[in-house]
Short mmCIF file of N, CA and C in Angstrom, two decimals:
data_model
loop_
_atom_site.label_atom_id
_atom_site.label_comp_id
_atom_site.label_asym_id
_atom_site.label_seq_id
_atom_site.Cartn_x
_atom_site.Cartn_y
_atom_site.Cartn_z
N UNK A 248 -12.35 -10.94 7.41
CA UNK A 248 -12.08 -12.41 7.56
C UNK A 248 -12.61 -13.01 8.96
N UNK A 249 -13.15 -14.00 9.01
CA UNK A 249 -13.51 -14.64 10.21
C UNK A 249 -12.38 -14.78 11.21
N UNK A 250 -11.31 -15.15 10.71
CA UNK A 250 -10.18 -15.20 11.60
C UNK A 250 -9.33 -14.10 11.82
N UNK A 251 -9.85 -12.79 11.57
CA UNK A 251 -9.06 -11.68 11.71
C UNK A 251 -9.02 -11.26 13.15
N UNK A 252 -10.04 -11.67 14.02
CA UNK A 252 -9.91 -11.44 15.45
C UNK A 252 -10.31 -12.75 16.24
N UNK A 253 -9.53 -13.52 16.37
CA UNK A 253 -9.78 -15.06 16.85
C UNK A 253 -10.00 -14.95 18.37
N UNK A 254 -9.67 -13.90 19.06
CA UNK A 254 -9.92 -13.58 20.38
C UNK A 254 -11.45 -13.60 20.80
N UNK A 255 -12.40 -13.52 19.77
CA UNK A 255 -13.80 -13.14 20.01
C UNK A 255 -14.18 -11.94 20.69
N UNK A 256 -13.09 -11.11 20.94
CA UNK A 256 -13.45 -10.09 21.73
C UNK A 256 -14.07 -8.76 20.57
N UNK A 257 -14.73 -7.85 20.96
CA UNK A 257 -15.41 -7.06 20.22
C UNK A 257 -14.35 -5.92 19.46
N UNK A 258 -14.33 -5.60 18.34
CA UNK A 258 -13.33 -4.54 17.93
C UNK A 258 -12.15 -5.23 17.02
N UNK A 259 -11.64 -4.63 16.42
CA UNK A 259 -10.25 -5.08 15.74
C UNK A 259 -9.25 -4.33 15.76
N UNK A 260 -7.95 -4.74 15.65
CA UNK A 260 -6.62 -3.97 15.80
C UNK A 260 -6.70 -3.30 14.33
N UNK A 261 -5.96 -2.37 14.33
CA UNK A 261 -5.88 -1.64 13.02
C UNK A 261 -5.00 -2.54 11.99
N UNK A 262 -3.82 -3.35 12.56
CA UNK A 262 -3.41 -3.99 11.54
C UNK A 262 -3.88 -5.26 11.24
N UNK A 263 -4.92 -5.54 11.66
CA UNK A 263 -6.02 -6.85 11.44
C UNK A 263 -6.74 -6.24 10.30
N UNK A 264 -7.18 -4.80 10.45
CA UNK A 264 -8.04 -4.11 9.28
C UNK A 264 -7.16 -4.16 7.94
N UNK A 265 -5.96 -3.95 8.25
CA UNK A 265 -4.94 -3.56 7.17
C UNK A 265 -4.63 -4.76 6.48
N UNK A 266 -4.58 -6.04 7.22
CA UNK A 266 -4.51 -7.36 6.43
C UNK A 266 -5.56 -7.68 5.60
N UNK A 267 -6.86 -7.44 6.27
CA UNK A 267 -8.04 -7.61 5.39
C UNK A 267 -8.07 -6.79 4.06
N UNK A 268 -7.69 -5.43 4.14
CA UNK A 268 -7.59 -4.73 2.96
C UNK A 268 -6.58 -5.29 2.10
N UNK A 269 -5.56 -5.76 2.41
CA UNK A 269 -4.53 -6.47 1.46
C UNK A 269 -5.02 -7.62 0.76
N UNK A 270 -5.77 -8.31 1.60
CA UNK A 270 -6.50 -9.58 1.11
C UNK A 270 -7.55 -9.47 -0.05
N UNK A 271 -8.06 -8.32 0.37
CA UNK A 271 -9.29 -8.07 -0.76
C UNK A 271 -8.63 -7.35 -1.83
N UNK A 272 -7.68 -6.47 -1.69
CA UNK A 272 -7.12 -5.87 -2.94
C UNK A 272 -6.41 -7.09 -3.82
N UNK A 273 -5.80 -8.08 -3.03
CA UNK A 273 -5.34 -9.02 -4.00
C UNK A 273 -6.30 -9.89 -4.99
N UNK A 274 -7.58 -10.03 -4.22
CA UNK A 274 -8.84 -10.57 -4.76
C UNK A 274 -9.29 -9.68 -5.91
N UNK A 275 -9.08 -8.54 -5.90
CA UNK A 275 -9.57 -7.60 -7.13
C UNK A 275 -8.51 -7.54 -8.12
N UNK A 276 -7.17 -8.00 -8.06
CA UNK A 276 -6.33 -8.06 -8.98
C UNK A 276 -6.29 -9.25 -9.84
N UNK A 277 -5.74 -9.16 -11.17
CA UNK A 277 -5.66 -10.27 -11.95
C UNK A 277 -4.50 -11.21 -11.50
N UNK A 278 -4.54 -12.54 -11.72
CA UNK A 278 -3.49 -13.37 -11.45
C UNK A 278 -2.12 -13.14 -11.99
N UNK A 279 -2.17 -12.32 -12.85
CA UNK A 279 -0.81 -11.99 -13.38
C UNK A 279 -0.29 -10.70 -12.78
N UNK A 280 -1.10 -9.96 -12.13
CA UNK A 280 -0.58 -8.76 -11.22
C UNK A 280 0.30 -9.17 -10.21
N UNK A 281 1.33 -8.34 -9.84
CA UNK A 281 1.92 -8.78 -8.70
C UNK A 281 1.70 -7.73 -7.50
N UNK A 282 2.18 -8.40 -6.38
CA UNK A 282 1.70 -7.66 -5.05
C UNK A 282 2.94 -8.04 -4.08
N UNK A 283 3.37 -7.19 -3.36
CA UNK A 283 4.27 -7.25 -2.24
C UNK A 283 3.82 -6.52 -1.05
N UNK A 284 4.19 -7.22 0.28
CA UNK A 284 3.76 -6.39 1.47
C UNK A 284 5.09 -6.14 2.23
N UNK A 285 5.40 -4.76 2.52
CA UNK A 285 6.34 -4.34 3.67
C UNK A 285 5.90 -3.88 4.55
N UNK A 286 6.23 -4.37 5.83
CA UNK A 286 5.77 -3.83 7.09
C UNK A 286 6.95 -3.18 7.51
N UNK A 287 6.78 -2.15 8.61
CA UNK A 287 7.81 -1.62 9.09
C UNK A 287 7.39 -1.34 10.63
N UNK A 288 8.51 -1.17 11.36
CA UNK A 288 8.58 -0.70 12.74
C UNK A 288 9.89 0.14 12.79
N UNK A 289 11.00 0.03 13.23
CA UNK A 289 12.00 0.69 13.23
C UNK A 289 12.70 0.38 12.00
N UNK A 290 12.41 -0.70 11.52
CA UNK A 290 13.02 -1.04 10.11
C UNK A 290 12.08 -1.60 9.23
N UNK A 291 12.35 -1.64 8.04
CA UNK A 291 11.54 -2.45 7.00
C UNK A 291 11.62 -3.99 7.03
N UNK A 292 10.41 -4.68 7.11
CA UNK A 292 10.48 -6.04 7.04
C UNK A 292 9.43 -6.80 5.98
N UNK A 293 10.02 -7.64 4.85
CA UNK A 293 9.14 -8.04 4.04
C UNK A 293 8.32 -9.25 4.48
N UNK A 294 7.11 -8.82 4.54
CA UNK A 294 6.01 -9.82 4.71
C UNK A 294 5.77 -11.04 3.44
N UNK A 295 5.55 -10.19 2.38
CA UNK A 295 5.53 -10.93 1.26
C UNK A 295 6.33 -10.27 0.02
N UNK A 296 7.44 -11.07 -0.49
CA UNK A 296 8.04 -10.38 -1.74
C UNK A 296 7.10 -10.21 -2.62
N UNK A 297 7.43 -9.16 -3.41
CA UNK A 297 6.67 -8.81 -4.70
C UNK A 297 6.76 -9.83 -5.60
N UNK A 298 5.55 -10.46 -6.25
CA UNK A 298 5.57 -11.57 -6.99
C UNK A 298 4.07 -11.66 -7.46
N UNK A 299 3.68 -12.54 -8.61
CA UNK A 299 2.53 -12.82 -9.00
C UNK A 299 1.91 -13.19 -7.78
N UNK A 300 0.43 -12.87 -7.79
CA UNK A 300 -0.26 -13.12 -6.59
C UNK A 300 -0.43 -14.76 -6.29
N UNK A 301 -0.07 -14.98 -5.00
CA UNK A 301 -0.22 -16.46 -4.49
C UNK A 301 -0.85 -16.27 -3.20
N UNK A 302 -2.11 -16.78 -3.01
CA UNK A 302 -2.80 -16.47 -1.91
C UNK A 302 -2.41 -17.33 -0.82
N UNK A 303 -1.79 -18.50 -0.91
CA UNK A 303 -1.41 -19.08 0.07
C UNK A 303 -0.20 -18.41 0.77
N UNK A 304 0.97 -17.98 -0.06
CA UNK A 304 2.15 -17.05 0.36
C UNK A 304 1.54 -15.74 1.09
N UNK A 305 0.66 -15.14 0.62
CA UNK A 305 0.07 -14.02 1.00
C UNK A 305 -0.60 -14.37 2.62
N UNK A 306 -1.42 -15.32 2.73
CA UNK A 306 -2.05 -15.64 4.01
C UNK A 306 -0.97 -15.99 4.92
N UNK A 307 0.13 -16.83 4.51
CA UNK A 307 1.27 -17.17 5.48
C UNK A 307 1.89 -15.78 5.71
N UNK A 308 2.11 -14.76 5.03
CA UNK A 308 3.15 -13.54 5.16
C UNK A 308 2.15 -12.57 6.01
N UNK A 309 1.00 -12.61 6.09
CA UNK A 309 0.35 -11.55 6.72
C UNK A 309 0.28 -11.83 8.27
N UNK A 310 0.84 -12.90 8.93
CA UNK A 310 0.91 -13.08 10.38
C UNK A 310 1.81 -12.10 11.04
N UNK A 311 2.12 -11.01 10.53
CA UNK A 311 2.95 -9.96 11.09
C UNK A 311 2.14 -9.28 12.33
N UNK A 312 2.79 -8.74 13.29
CA UNK A 312 2.21 -8.17 14.55
C UNK A 312 2.42 -6.73 14.35
N UNK A 313 1.47 -5.79 15.07
CA UNK A 313 1.46 -4.47 15.18
C UNK A 313 2.57 -4.24 16.28
N UNK A 314 3.69 -3.20 15.89
CA UNK A 314 4.70 -3.05 16.96
C UNK A 314 5.14 -1.62 17.07
N UNK A 315 4.84 -1.10 18.04
CA UNK A 315 4.98 0.61 18.26
C UNK A 315 5.63 1.18 17.45
N UNK A 316 6.75 1.52 17.58
CA UNK A 316 7.39 2.65 16.81
C UNK A 316 7.45 2.37 15.26
N UNK A 317 7.31 3.41 14.55
CA UNK A 317 7.32 3.29 13.03
C UNK A 317 8.29 4.17 12.35
N UNK A 318 8.87 3.71 11.12
CA UNK A 318 9.66 4.22 10.45
C UNK A 318 9.05 4.27 9.00
N UNK A 319 8.21 5.04 8.59
CA UNK A 319 7.61 4.99 7.39
C UNK A 319 8.79 5.18 6.26
N UNK A 320 9.81 5.88 6.33
CA UNK A 320 10.78 6.33 5.40
C UNK A 320 11.45 4.63 5.04
N UNK A 321 11.69 3.95 6.07
CA UNK A 321 12.23 2.53 5.89
C UNK A 321 11.44 1.75 5.07
N UNK A 322 10.10 1.65 5.32
CA UNK A 322 9.08 0.94 4.43
C UNK A 322 9.04 1.44 3.10
N UNK A 323 8.98 2.69 3.01
CA UNK A 323 8.76 3.30 1.51
C UNK A 323 10.16 2.96 0.64
N UNK A 324 11.28 3.20 1.37
CA UNK A 324 12.48 3.02 0.63
C UNK A 324 12.74 1.48 0.37
N UNK A 325 12.32 0.52 1.17
CA UNK A 325 12.22 -1.07 0.87
C UNK A 325 11.28 -1.09 -0.37
N UNK A 326 10.18 -0.63 -0.32
CA UNK A 326 9.26 -0.74 -1.64
C UNK A 326 9.85 -0.29 -2.76
N UNK A 327 10.48 0.88 -2.74
CA UNK A 327 11.11 1.62 -3.94
C UNK A 327 12.17 0.65 -4.46
N UNK A 328 13.18 0.40 -3.58
CA UNK A 328 14.39 -0.33 -4.16
C UNK A 328 13.78 -1.84 -4.70
N UNK A 329 12.70 -2.47 -4.27
CA UNK A 329 12.15 -3.68 -4.75
C UNK A 329 11.44 -3.16 -6.18
N UNK A 330 10.74 -2.06 -6.27
CA UNK A 330 10.15 -1.90 -7.54
C UNK A 330 11.06 -1.23 -8.60
N UNK A 331 11.94 -0.50 -8.24
CA UNK A 331 12.84 0.13 -9.41
C UNK A 331 13.41 -0.73 -10.51
N UNK A 332 13.53 -1.99 -10.07
CA UNK A 332 14.15 -2.87 -11.29
C UNK A 332 12.90 -3.91 -11.62
N UNK A 333 11.71 -3.52 -11.12
CA UNK A 333 10.67 -4.41 -11.75
C UNK A 333 10.11 -3.96 -12.83
N UNK A 334 9.92 -4.75 -13.91
CA UNK A 334 9.55 -4.54 -15.38
C UNK A 334 8.00 -4.29 -15.50
N UNK A 335 7.14 -4.22 -14.70
CA UNK A 335 5.94 -3.83 -14.57
C UNK A 335 5.75 -2.50 -15.41
N UNK A 336 4.81 -2.52 -16.00
CA UNK A 336 4.40 -1.07 -16.73
C UNK A 336 3.82 -0.07 -15.91
N UNK A 337 3.09 -0.57 -14.72
CA UNK A 337 2.53 0.01 -13.64
C UNK A 337 2.97 -0.38 -12.46
N UNK A 338 3.65 0.70 -11.61
CA UNK A 338 4.27 0.25 -10.24
C UNK A 338 3.83 1.32 -9.30
N UNK A 339 3.02 0.87 -8.34
CA UNK A 339 2.27 1.77 -7.21
C UNK A 339 2.46 1.11 -5.92
N UNK A 340 2.53 2.25 -5.03
CA UNK A 340 2.71 1.77 -3.64
C UNK A 340 1.47 2.32 -2.89
N UNK A 341 0.87 1.48 -2.15
CA UNK A 341 -0.09 2.04 -1.25
C UNK A 341 0.37 2.06 0.24
N UNK A 342 0.53 3.12 0.97
CA UNK A 342 1.00 3.22 2.48
C UNK A 342 -0.33 3.31 3.20
N UNK A 343 -0.22 2.36 4.26
CA UNK A 343 -1.35 2.33 5.20
C UNK A 343 -0.40 2.64 6.57
N UNK A 344 -0.89 3.81 7.24
CA UNK A 344 -0.10 4.12 8.40
C UNK A 344 -0.94 5.26 9.13
N UNK A 345 -0.55 5.29 10.48
CA UNK A 345 -1.14 6.45 11.31
C UNK A 345 -0.48 7.75 11.20
N UNK A 346 0.80 7.55 10.48
CA UNK A 346 1.36 8.89 10.30
C UNK A 346 2.53 9.35 11.14
N UNK A 347 2.59 8.45 12.37
CA UNK A 347 3.80 8.83 13.20
C UNK A 347 4.77 8.17 12.85
N UNK A 348 6.00 8.88 12.80
CA UNK A 348 7.09 8.26 12.38
C UNK A 348 8.31 9.00 12.37
N UNK A 349 9.52 8.31 12.47
CA UNK A 349 10.85 8.99 12.60
C UNK A 349 11.00 9.62 11.06
N UNK A 350 11.96 10.67 11.14
CA UNK A 350 12.22 11.35 10.01
C UNK A 350 13.19 10.59 8.89
N UNK A 351 13.20 11.04 7.56
CA UNK A 351 13.79 10.43 6.49
C UNK A 351 14.06 11.29 5.62
N UNK A 352 14.77 11.24 4.48
CA UNK A 352 15.02 11.92 3.39
C UNK A 352 13.92 11.74 2.27
N UNK A 353 12.80 12.14 2.60
CA UNK A 353 11.79 11.96 1.85
C UNK A 353 11.81 12.80 0.56
N UNK A 354 12.33 13.87 0.34
CA UNK A 354 12.42 14.87 -0.66
C UNK A 354 13.29 14.07 -1.69
N UNK A 355 14.25 13.63 -1.48
CA UNK A 355 15.21 12.61 -2.29
C UNK A 355 14.45 11.30 -2.75
N UNK A 356 13.70 10.87 -2.03
CA UNK A 356 12.89 9.44 -2.28
C UNK A 356 11.77 9.90 -3.11
N UNK A 357 11.01 11.04 -2.81
CA UNK A 357 9.80 11.37 -3.94
C UNK A 357 10.46 11.70 -5.34
N UNK A 358 11.70 12.21 -5.35
CA UNK A 358 12.50 12.46 -6.60
C UNK A 358 12.80 11.20 -7.31
N UNK A 359 13.07 10.37 -6.62
CA UNK A 359 13.56 8.77 -7.28
C UNK A 359 12.31 8.11 -7.69
N UNK A 360 11.29 8.10 -6.88
CA UNK A 360 9.86 7.68 -7.11
C UNK A 360 9.54 8.30 -8.47
N UNK A 361 9.44 9.72 -8.72
CA UNK A 361 8.97 10.29 -9.78
C UNK A 361 10.01 9.92 -11.16
N UNK A 362 11.15 9.83 -10.98
CA UNK A 362 12.17 9.51 -12.02
C UNK A 362 12.08 7.91 -12.22
N UNK A 363 11.64 7.31 -11.53
CA UNK A 363 11.21 5.70 -11.74
C UNK A 363 9.80 5.60 -12.49
N UNK A 364 8.92 6.67 -12.17
CA UNK A 364 7.53 6.37 -12.63
C UNK A 364 6.74 5.43 -11.51
N UNK A 365 7.14 5.50 -10.22
CA UNK A 365 6.43 4.74 -9.31
C UNK A 365 5.64 5.62 -8.55
N UNK A 366 4.30 5.47 -8.51
CA UNK A 366 3.38 6.35 -7.80
C UNK A 366 3.20 5.80 -6.47
N UNK A 367 2.71 6.65 -5.61
CA UNK A 367 2.31 6.43 -4.18
C UNK A 367 1.07 6.98 -3.65
N UNK A 368 0.09 6.23 -3.20
CA UNK A 368 -0.94 6.65 -2.50
C UNK A 368 -1.01 6.39 -0.89
N UNK A 369 -1.46 7.23 -0.19
CA UNK A 369 -1.30 7.11 1.30
C UNK A 369 -2.86 7.03 1.95
N UNK A 370 -2.87 6.06 2.94
CA UNK A 370 -4.15 6.06 3.82
C UNK A 370 -3.87 6.42 5.32
N UNK A 371 -4.18 7.38 5.77
CA UNK A 371 -3.94 7.92 6.96
C UNK A 371 -5.00 7.38 8.10
N UNK A 372 -4.54 6.72 9.00
CA UNK A 372 -5.47 5.95 9.91
C UNK A 372 -5.66 6.80 11.12
N UNK A 373 -5.40 7.96 11.08
CA UNK A 373 -5.77 8.87 12.21
C UNK A 373 -4.63 9.17 13.17
N UNK A 374 -4.65 10.16 13.69
CA UNK A 374 -3.72 10.68 14.89
C UNK A 374 -2.17 10.91 14.23
N UNK A 375 -1.96 10.55 13.23
CA UNK A 375 -0.50 11.09 12.85
C UNK A 375 -0.63 12.36 12.03
N UNK A 376 0.38 12.52 11.06
CA UNK A 376 0.60 13.78 10.28
C UNK A 376 0.12 13.55 8.84
N UNK A 377 -1.37 13.96 8.98
CA UNK A 377 -2.09 13.90 7.67
C UNK A 377 -1.47 14.71 6.53
N UNK A 378 -0.91 15.90 6.92
CA UNK A 378 -0.36 16.66 5.94
C UNK A 378 0.67 16.14 5.31
N UNK A 379 1.73 15.53 6.05
CA UNK A 379 2.78 14.87 5.58
C UNK A 379 2.39 13.54 4.59
N UNK A 380 1.47 12.97 4.83
CA UNK A 380 0.96 11.77 4.02
C UNK A 380 0.14 12.26 2.86
N UNK A 381 -0.57 13.57 3.03
CA UNK A 381 -1.16 14.19 1.65
C UNK A 381 0.01 14.57 0.82
N UNK A 382 0.95 15.20 1.30
CA UNK A 382 2.06 15.57 0.41
C UNK A 382 2.76 14.44 -0.15
N UNK A 383 3.33 13.58 0.49
CA UNK A 383 3.87 12.27 -0.03
C UNK A 383 2.98 11.87 -1.38
N UNK A 384 1.81 11.70 -1.14
CA UNK A 384 0.83 11.46 -2.18
C UNK A 384 0.87 11.95 -3.32
N UNK A 385 0.45 13.47 -3.01
CA UNK A 385 0.29 14.43 -4.42
C UNK A 385 1.66 14.45 -4.87
N UNK A 386 2.74 14.68 -4.29
CA UNK A 386 4.10 14.95 -4.84
C UNK A 386 4.50 13.70 -5.68
N UNK A 387 4.11 12.43 -5.36
CA UNK A 387 4.36 11.22 -6.39
C UNK A 387 3.38 11.00 -7.19
N UNK A 388 2.32 11.57 -7.48
CA UNK A 388 1.26 11.35 -8.29
C UNK A 388 0.18 10.49 -7.86
N UNK A 389 0.21 10.10 -6.76
CA UNK A 389 -0.79 9.29 -6.09
C UNK A 389 -1.83 10.00 -5.40
N UNK A 390 -2.72 9.58 -4.26
CA UNK A 390 -3.91 10.22 -3.93
C UNK A 390 -3.82 9.81 -2.41
N UNK A 391 -4.38 10.86 -1.60
CA UNK A 391 -4.33 10.59 -0.12
C UNK A 391 -5.80 10.29 0.33
N UNK A 392 -5.89 9.43 1.06
CA UNK A 392 -7.29 9.13 1.93
C UNK A 392 -7.12 9.32 3.31
N UNK A 393 -7.93 9.86 3.97
CA UNK A 393 -8.08 10.06 5.32
C UNK A 393 -8.93 8.74 6.04
N UNK A 394 -8.55 7.86 6.60
CA UNK A 394 -9.40 6.77 7.23
C UNK A 394 -9.60 6.97 8.67
N UNK A 395 -10.05 7.96 9.22
CA UNK A 395 -10.17 8.31 10.77
C UNK A 395 -10.85 7.08 11.12
N UNK A 396 -11.92 6.46 10.56
CA UNK A 396 -12.67 5.45 10.88
C UNK A 396 -11.84 4.15 10.31
N UNK A 397 -11.30 3.53 11.12
CA UNK A 397 -10.30 2.44 10.47
C UNK A 397 -11.13 1.37 9.81
N UNK A 398 -12.39 1.15 10.05
CA UNK A 398 -13.26 0.24 9.29
C UNK A 398 -13.47 0.56 7.83
N UNK A 399 -13.09 1.62 7.48
CA UNK A 399 -13.29 2.08 6.17
C UNK A 399 -11.98 1.63 5.17
N UNK A 400 -11.00 1.24 5.78
CA UNK A 400 -9.49 0.94 5.31
C UNK A 400 -9.67 0.01 4.08
N UNK A 401 -10.43 -1.27 4.33
CA UNK A 401 -10.44 -2.35 3.51
C UNK A 401 -11.08 -1.55 2.15
N UNK A 402 -12.21 -1.10 2.04
CA UNK A 402 -12.83 -0.42 0.95
C UNK A 402 -12.04 0.54 0.36
N UNK A 403 -11.40 1.43 1.11
CA UNK A 403 -10.48 2.38 0.31
C UNK A 403 -9.21 1.67 -0.29
N UNK A 404 -8.91 0.80 0.33
CA UNK A 404 -7.59 0.12 -0.43
C UNK A 404 -8.09 -0.69 -1.57
N UNK A 405 -9.17 -1.24 -1.64
CA UNK A 405 -9.56 -1.79 -2.74
C UNK A 405 -10.10 -0.83 -3.81
N UNK A 406 -10.72 0.28 -3.36
CA UNK A 406 -11.03 1.27 -4.38
C UNK A 406 -9.68 1.88 -5.12
N UNK A 407 -8.57 2.00 -4.26
CA UNK A 407 -7.62 2.56 -4.81
C UNK A 407 -6.62 1.58 -5.63
N UNK A 408 -6.83 0.33 -5.39
CA UNK A 408 -6.12 -0.90 -6.31
C UNK A 408 -6.94 -0.77 -7.52
N UNK A 409 -8.28 -0.77 -7.67
CA UNK A 409 -8.91 -0.80 -8.87
C UNK A 409 -8.71 0.30 -9.77
N UNK A 410 -8.87 1.56 -8.78
CA UNK A 410 -8.71 2.75 -9.71
C UNK A 410 -7.19 2.91 -10.33
N UNK A 411 -6.24 2.56 -9.55
CA UNK A 411 -5.00 2.54 -10.10
C UNK A 411 -4.75 1.49 -11.28
N UNK A 412 -5.09 0.25 -11.08
CA UNK A 412 -5.33 -0.69 -12.19
C UNK A 412 -5.92 -0.33 -13.39
N UNK A 413 -6.91 0.62 -13.21
CA UNK A 413 -7.91 1.01 -14.22
C UNK A 413 -7.03 1.86 -15.10
N UNK A 414 -6.05 2.62 -14.62
CA UNK A 414 -5.35 3.63 -15.35
C UNK A 414 -4.52 3.16 -16.37
N UNK A 415 -4.38 1.78 -16.53
CA UNK A 415 -3.75 1.06 -17.47
C UNK A 415 -4.62 0.71 -18.81
N UNK A 416 -5.85 1.17 -18.56
CA UNK A 416 -6.81 0.87 -19.83
C UNK A 416 -6.47 2.02 -20.81
N UNK A 417 -6.44 1.42 -21.94
CA UNK A 417 -6.01 2.41 -23.28
C UNK A 417 -7.53 2.73 -23.82
N UNK A 418 -7.79 3.98 -23.64
CA UNK A 418 -9.04 4.28 -24.43
C UNK A 418 -8.96 5.01 -25.74
N UNK A 419 -9.02 4.37 -26.86
CA UNK A 419 -8.94 5.00 -28.14
C UNK A 419 -9.71 4.19 -29.20
N UNK A 420 -10.16 4.73 -30.06
CA UNK A 420 -10.81 4.22 -31.33
C UNK A 420 -9.96 2.98 -31.92
N UNK A 421 -10.77 2.20 -32.27
CA UNK A 421 -9.83 0.89 -33.00
C UNK A 421 -10.69 0.22 -33.99
N UNK A 422 -10.24 -0.75 -34.88
CA UNK A 422 -11.02 -1.62 -35.64
C UNK A 422 -10.65 -2.91 -35.25
N UNK A 423 -11.71 -3.73 -34.99
CA UNK A 423 -11.36 -5.20 -34.77
C UNK A 423 -11.17 -6.01 -36.06
N UNK A 424 -10.23 -6.98 -35.84
CA UNK A 424 -9.87 -7.53 -36.96
C UNK A 424 -10.42 -8.87 -36.86
#
């Protein structure tokens, strides 16, 4: 987006690239699909509550800043608590992070995600615990992506969105009426 770096300086913050990824993914979804955005520092914060896609609300909600410390567990827990009662047939979380985080009860959360049929894919932006992110994705039925080059994040995010949404396509022989 042209306004992703209003300073005019060369280069982008990873958080701006993540915002671009979210907007591009929203454009790839159907209007009836739902999207929510949880940010996290020491705590989880809802930037955009899960609802059918509303580009105005999405643009307004993506004004969050990047802020030092991260607690991945708090963000994932907030997303899980929101999705657990959501009646959607497909519930998927895409986590973008550098992997540095405070600890959390990940084993219990992974069990809860699996029991609820919620999958998780992770995008590691370099520097953090790639192994932890890989394990979170694999154990929840999702995929892990290494984005050491942050400029690849929007493409990865959109590809993962389309790939996951495509899993809902039923492929079987049928007779048109």
